[in-house]
XYZ file of C-alpha atoms in Angstrom:
396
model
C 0.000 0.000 0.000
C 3.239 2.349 0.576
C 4.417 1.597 -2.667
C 1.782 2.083 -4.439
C 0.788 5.287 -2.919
C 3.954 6.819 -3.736
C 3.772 6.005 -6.694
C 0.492 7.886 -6.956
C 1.871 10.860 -5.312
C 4.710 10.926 -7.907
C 2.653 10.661 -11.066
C 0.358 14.102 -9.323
C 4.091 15.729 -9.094
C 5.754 14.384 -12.188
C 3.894 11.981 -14.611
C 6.350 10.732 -17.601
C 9.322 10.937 -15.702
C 10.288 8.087 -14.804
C 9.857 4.610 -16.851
C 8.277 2.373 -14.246
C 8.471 -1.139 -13.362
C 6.682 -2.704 -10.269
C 7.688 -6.083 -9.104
C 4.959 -8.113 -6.906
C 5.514 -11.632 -5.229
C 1.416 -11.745 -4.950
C -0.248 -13.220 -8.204
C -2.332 -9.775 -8.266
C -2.453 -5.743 -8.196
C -2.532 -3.721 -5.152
C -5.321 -4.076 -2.674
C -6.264 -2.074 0.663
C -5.267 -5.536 3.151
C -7.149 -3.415 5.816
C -9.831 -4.773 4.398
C -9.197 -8.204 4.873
C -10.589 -8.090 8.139
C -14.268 -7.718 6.308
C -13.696 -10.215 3.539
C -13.174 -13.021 6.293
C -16.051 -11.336 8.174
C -18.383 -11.734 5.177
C -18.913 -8.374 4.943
C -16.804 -8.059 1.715
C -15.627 -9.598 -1.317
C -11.871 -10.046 -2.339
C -12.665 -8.060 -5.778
C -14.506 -5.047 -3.595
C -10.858 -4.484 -1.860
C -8.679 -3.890 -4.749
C -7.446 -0.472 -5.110
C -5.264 -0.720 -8.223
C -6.078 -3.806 -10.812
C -3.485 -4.495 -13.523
C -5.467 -2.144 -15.817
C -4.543 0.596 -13.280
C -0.690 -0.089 -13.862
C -1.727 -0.172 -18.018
C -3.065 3.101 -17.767
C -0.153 4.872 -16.153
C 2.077 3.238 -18.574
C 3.558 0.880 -15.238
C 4.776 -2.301 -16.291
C 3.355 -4.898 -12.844
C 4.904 -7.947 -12.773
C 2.832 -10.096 -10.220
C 3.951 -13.435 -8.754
C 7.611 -12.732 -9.529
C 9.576 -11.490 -6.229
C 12.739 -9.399 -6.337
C 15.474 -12.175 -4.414
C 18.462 -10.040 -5.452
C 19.978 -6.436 -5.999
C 23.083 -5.247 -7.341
C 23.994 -1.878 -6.123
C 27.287 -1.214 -8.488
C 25.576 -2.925 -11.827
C 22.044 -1.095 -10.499
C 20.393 -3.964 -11.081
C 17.581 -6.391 -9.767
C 17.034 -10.234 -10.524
C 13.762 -11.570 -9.678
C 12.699 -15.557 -8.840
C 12.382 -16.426 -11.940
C 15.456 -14.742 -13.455
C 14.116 -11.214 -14.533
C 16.889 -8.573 -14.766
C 15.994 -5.107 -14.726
C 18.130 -2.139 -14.941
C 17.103 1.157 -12.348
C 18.376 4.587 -12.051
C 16.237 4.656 -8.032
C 15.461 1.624 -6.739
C 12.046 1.649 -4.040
C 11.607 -0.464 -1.651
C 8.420 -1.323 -0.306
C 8.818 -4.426 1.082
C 6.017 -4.527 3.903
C 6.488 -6.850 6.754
C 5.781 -10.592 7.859
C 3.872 -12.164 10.267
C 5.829 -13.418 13.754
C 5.115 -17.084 14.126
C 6.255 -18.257 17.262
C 8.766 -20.950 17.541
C 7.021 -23.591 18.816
C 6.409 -27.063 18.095
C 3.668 -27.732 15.552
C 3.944 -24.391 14.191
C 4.168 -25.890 10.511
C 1.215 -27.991 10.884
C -1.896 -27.651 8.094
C -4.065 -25.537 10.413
C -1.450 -22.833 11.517
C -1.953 -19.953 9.461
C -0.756 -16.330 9.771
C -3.638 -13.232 8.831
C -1.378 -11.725 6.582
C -2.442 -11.671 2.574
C -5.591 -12.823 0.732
C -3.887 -16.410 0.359
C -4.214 -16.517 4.342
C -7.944 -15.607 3.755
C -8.836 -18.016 1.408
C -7.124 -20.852 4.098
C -9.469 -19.363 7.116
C -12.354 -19.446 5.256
C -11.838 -23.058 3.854
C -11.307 -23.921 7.708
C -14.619 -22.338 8.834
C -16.801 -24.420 6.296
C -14.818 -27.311 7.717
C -13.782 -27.125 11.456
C -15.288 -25.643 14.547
C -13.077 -24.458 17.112
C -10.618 -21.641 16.637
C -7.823 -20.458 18.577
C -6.258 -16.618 18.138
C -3.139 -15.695 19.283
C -2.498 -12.772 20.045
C -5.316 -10.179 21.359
C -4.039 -7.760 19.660
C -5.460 -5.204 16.367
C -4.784 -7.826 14.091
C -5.817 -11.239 16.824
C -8.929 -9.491 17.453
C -10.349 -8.876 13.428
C -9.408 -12.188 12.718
C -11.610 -13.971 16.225
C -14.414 -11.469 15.056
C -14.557 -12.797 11.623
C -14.249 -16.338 12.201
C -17.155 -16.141 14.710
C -18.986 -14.547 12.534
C -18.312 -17.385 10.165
C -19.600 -19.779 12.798
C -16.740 -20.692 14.575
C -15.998 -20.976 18.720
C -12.981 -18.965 18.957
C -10.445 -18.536 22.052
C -8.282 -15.500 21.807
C -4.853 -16.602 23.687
C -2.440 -13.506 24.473
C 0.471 -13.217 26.430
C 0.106 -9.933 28.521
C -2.737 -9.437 31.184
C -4.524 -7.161 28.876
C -5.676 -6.818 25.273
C -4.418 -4.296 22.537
C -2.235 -2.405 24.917
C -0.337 -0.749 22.106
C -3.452 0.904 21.401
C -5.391 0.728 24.605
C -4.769 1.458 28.620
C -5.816 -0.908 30.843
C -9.662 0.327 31.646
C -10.216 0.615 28.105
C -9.143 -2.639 27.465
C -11.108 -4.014 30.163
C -14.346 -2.485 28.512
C -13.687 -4.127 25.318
C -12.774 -7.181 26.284
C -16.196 -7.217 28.171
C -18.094 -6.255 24.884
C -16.529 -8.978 23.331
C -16.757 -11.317 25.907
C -20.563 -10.234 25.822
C -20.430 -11.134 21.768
C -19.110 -15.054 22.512
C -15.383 -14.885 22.338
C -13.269 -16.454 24.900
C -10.160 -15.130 26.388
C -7.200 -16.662 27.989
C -4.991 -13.821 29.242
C -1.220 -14.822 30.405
C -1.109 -17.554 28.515
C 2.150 -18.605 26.824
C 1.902 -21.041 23.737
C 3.917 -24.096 24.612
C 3.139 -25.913 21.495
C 0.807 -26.885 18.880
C -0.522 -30.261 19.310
C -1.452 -32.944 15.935
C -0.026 -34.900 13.358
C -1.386 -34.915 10.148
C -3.391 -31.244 11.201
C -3.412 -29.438 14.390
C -5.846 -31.061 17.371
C -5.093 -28.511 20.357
C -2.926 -25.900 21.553
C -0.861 -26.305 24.631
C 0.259 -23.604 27.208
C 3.030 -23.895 29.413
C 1.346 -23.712 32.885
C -0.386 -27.472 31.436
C -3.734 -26.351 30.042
C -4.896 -27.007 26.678
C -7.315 -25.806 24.452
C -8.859 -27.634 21.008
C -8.147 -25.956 18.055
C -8.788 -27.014 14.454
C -7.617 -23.677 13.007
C -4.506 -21.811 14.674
C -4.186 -18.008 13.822
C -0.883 -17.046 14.052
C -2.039 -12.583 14.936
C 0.950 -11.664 17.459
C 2.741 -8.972 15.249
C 4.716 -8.001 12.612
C 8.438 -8.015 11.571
C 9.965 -5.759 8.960
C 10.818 -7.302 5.863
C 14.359 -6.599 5.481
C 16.135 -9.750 4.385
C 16.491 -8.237 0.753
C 18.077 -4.934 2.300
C 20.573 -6.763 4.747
C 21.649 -9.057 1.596
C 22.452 -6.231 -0.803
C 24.590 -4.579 2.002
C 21.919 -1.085 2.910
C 21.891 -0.478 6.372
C 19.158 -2.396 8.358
C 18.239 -2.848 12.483
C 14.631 -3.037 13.199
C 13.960 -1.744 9.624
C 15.567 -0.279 6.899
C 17.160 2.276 7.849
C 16.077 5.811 6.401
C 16.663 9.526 6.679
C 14.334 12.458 6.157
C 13.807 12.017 2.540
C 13.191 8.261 2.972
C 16.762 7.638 1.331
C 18.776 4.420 3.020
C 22.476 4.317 2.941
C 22.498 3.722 -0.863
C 21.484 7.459 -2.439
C 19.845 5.834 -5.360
C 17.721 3.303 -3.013
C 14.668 4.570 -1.248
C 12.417 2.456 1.217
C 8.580 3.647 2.387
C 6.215 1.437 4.744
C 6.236 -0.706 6.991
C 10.001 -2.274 6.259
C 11.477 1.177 7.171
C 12.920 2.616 10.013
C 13.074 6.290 10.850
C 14.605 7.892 13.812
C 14.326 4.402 15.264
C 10.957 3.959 14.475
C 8.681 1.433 12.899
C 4.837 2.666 11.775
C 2.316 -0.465 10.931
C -0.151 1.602 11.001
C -1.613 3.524 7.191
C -1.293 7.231 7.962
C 2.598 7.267 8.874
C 3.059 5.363 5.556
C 1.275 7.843 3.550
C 3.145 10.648 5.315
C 6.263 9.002 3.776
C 4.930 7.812 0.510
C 4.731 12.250 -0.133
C 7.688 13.283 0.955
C 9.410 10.230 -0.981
C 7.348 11.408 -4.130
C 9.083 14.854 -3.289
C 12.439 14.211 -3.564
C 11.685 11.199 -6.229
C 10.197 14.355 -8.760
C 12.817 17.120 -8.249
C 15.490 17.883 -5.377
C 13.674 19.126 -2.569
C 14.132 20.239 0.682
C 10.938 18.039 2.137
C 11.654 16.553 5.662
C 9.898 13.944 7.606
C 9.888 14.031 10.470
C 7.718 11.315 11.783
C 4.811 10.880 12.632
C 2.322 11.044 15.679
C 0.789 7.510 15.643
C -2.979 7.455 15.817
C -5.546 4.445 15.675
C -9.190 4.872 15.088
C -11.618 1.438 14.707
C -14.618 -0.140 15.093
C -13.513 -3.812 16.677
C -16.914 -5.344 16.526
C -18.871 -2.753 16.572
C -16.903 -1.156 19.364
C -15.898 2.429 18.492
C -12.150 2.714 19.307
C -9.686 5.727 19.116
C -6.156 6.440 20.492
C -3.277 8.815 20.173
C -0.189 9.930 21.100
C 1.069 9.213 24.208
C -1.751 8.181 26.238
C -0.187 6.054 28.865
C 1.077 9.327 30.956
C 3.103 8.481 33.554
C 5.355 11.192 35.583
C 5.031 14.998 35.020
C 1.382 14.296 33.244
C -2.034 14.994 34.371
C -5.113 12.313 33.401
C -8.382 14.020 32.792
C -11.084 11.072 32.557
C -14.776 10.176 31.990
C -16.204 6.950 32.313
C -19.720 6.241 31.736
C -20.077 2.215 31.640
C -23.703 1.551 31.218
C -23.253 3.331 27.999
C -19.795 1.960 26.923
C -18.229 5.168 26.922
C -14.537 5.927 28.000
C -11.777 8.902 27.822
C -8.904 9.610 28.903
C -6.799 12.424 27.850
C -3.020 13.221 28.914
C -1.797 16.737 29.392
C 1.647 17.655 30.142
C 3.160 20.704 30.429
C -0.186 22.365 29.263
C -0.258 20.426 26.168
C -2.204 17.495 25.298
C 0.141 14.729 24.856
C -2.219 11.464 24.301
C -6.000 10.332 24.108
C -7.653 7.050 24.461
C -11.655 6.818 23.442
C -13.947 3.665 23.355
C -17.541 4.046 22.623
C -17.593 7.880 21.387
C -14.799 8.731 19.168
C -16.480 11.324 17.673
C -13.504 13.853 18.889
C -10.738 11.867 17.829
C -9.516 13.737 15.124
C -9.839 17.222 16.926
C -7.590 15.224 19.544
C -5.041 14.128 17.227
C -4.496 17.991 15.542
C -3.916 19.510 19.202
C -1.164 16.709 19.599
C 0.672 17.663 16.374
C -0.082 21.001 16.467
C 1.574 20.572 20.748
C -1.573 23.269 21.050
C -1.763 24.653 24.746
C -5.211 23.664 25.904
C -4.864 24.477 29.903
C -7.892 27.090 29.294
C -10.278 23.903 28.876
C -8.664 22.094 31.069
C -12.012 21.415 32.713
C -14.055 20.959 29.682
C -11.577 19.235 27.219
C -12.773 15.832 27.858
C -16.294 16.932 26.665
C -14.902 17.541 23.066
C -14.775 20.274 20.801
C -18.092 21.150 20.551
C -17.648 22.459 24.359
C -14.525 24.224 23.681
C -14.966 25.565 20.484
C -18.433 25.943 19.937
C -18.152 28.163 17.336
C -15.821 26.034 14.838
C -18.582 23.121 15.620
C -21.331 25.172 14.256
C -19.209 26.174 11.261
């Protein structure tokens, strides 16, 4: 999706100057894999999630090569070779390499059964499962862990959620918010097994069960492997660019190699790695800056932000909304109705939000953040929302 959009943003700034080639190791165009969370849900089709089809790439005069990945790159020739023995020549090389699933190294983790939620092919094996099997098992609770236990219940299926910390999605979530979801879920038939570390898969010919290492055991005829991500750098540490989490970039999105550029999820900035869509669009336009002409475009990261509906759950969070010392919590809870906020000011700035229920203010939240706003004269209204501190934009 990085790739892609950068491309995008460089055909708005300068179409015809580049001859293009894009290099896929999926058998298909681009598509939005945000959205495979609905597909397995039911509530989509594959063909309503893809954003660019091959006719896209004929139209912009892009030659896509699908099902072919790049395996090697020679910086001094300033060339690539691909699987299945394509050379091509580049004056700037992109990568866009995305990121793989984590599967954890346990016995049993190559069984038929074990999948990762990753690409459509992952899908396709989930929903062939469902028509099959019966009982599920997640790990990891999770962004990811949770879309995929909410769309294979919807598809039928009794599904355990298995994570390894005492509280679910708490990159996104504090612990009260979590708390409240996990309820709503709990409410909507999933099961969750909190502290619970994966000691192995059990079967033979397919997986039976999943085994933790206090003893217990759950059955499990489908295994989900949902408990993060990795940057995919293994083409970038082979041609010699500079890698540690990610690839390592600088303000322009350039790695150690001048002619080799990297956007996404497989790059690293200021020692940081996004997953999530709007830092990778940030990048894709400043890339597309300095990809069209010289220019002086910086990026300078990004303030993460996540706004979702988990099962019909309205979630939002920002920033840095854990607090801790020198901050100040303002909070409203109202649980019959589902609702909780917290916001974090420090130093008379808002520093972080977390919302569940009514998210309504998120993105209000999210400009004071980046915009390090001063908003000490509502400190006693704040958590109400805009429409109590600025009435007057509101009604505008």
């Amino acid at each position: 999706m990085a790739g892609v959009r950068t491309l995008e943003e460089l055909l708005k700034r300068a179409p015809g100057h580049y001859d293009i080639t894009v290099f896929g190791e999926e058998p298909h165009g681009n598509y939005n894999r945000i959205q495979l969370s609905p597909v397995l849900a039911g509530e989509k089709q594959m063909a309503d999630i893809i954003t660019h089809a091959p006719s896209w790439y004929a139209a912009q005069g892009i030659r896509l090569i699908t099902g072919d990945a790049i395996v090697t790159i020679d910086r001094e020739a300033k060339t690539v070779t691909s699987a299945a023995g394509k050379v091509e020549h580049y004056d700037v090389l992109l990568l866009a390499t995305g990121s793989k699933p984590f599967v954890l190294p346990v016995p049993g983790k190559n069984l038929p059964g074990v999948v990762s939620f990753r690409d459509m092919h992952d899908v396709d094996t989930m929903l062939a499962a469902s028509r099959s099997y019966s009982h599920a098992v997640v790990i990891g609770g999770g962004l990811l862990g949770l879309e995929a236990a909410n769309g294979l219940a919807k598809r039928g299926m009794t599904v355990s959620v298995v994570h390894l910390s005492d509280c679910i999605m708490e990159r996104q979530l504090d612990k009260p918010a979590a708390a409240l979801l996990q309820r709503s879920l709990e409410s909507r038939g999933l099961r969750f097994l909190l502290h619970a570390a994966t000691a192995e898969l059990v079967g033979t010919e397919r997986v039976l069960s999943v085994r933790f290492k206090d003893g217990r055991e759950v059955p499990a005829d489908l295994v989900v492997m949902a408990a993060g991500i990795i940057p995919n750098t293994a083409l970038a540490k082979e041609s010699g660019l500079e890698c540690e989490r990610g690839i390592v970039v600088d303000d322009a999105l350039r790695t150690s190699d001048p002619s080799i550029y990297a956007v996404g999820e497989c790059a690293q900035h200021r020692k940081v790695c996004y997953g999530l869509v709007a830092p990778l669009y940030e990048q894709a336009a400043i890339c597309a800056e300095h990809l069209a002409q010289p220019s002086t475009a910086s990026y300078e990261g990004s303030v993460v932000f996540t706004k979702l509906k988990v099962t019909g759950v309205d979630l939002f969070s920002a920033g840095n909304f854990q607090g801790g010392e020198g901050s100040e919590e303002l909070l409203f809870r109202d649980p019959k109705r589902g609702i909780y906020k917290k916001l974090v000011v420090r130093e008379g700035r808002l520093d972080g939000a977390v919302l569940v229920g009514d998210t309504r203010d998120g993105g209000w939240y999210t400009e004071l953040i980046q915009q390090k706003a001063h908003v000490g004269h509502w400190r006693n209204k704040l958590v109400f929302g805009r429409s109590f501190c600025e009435p007057e934009a509101q009604a505008a």
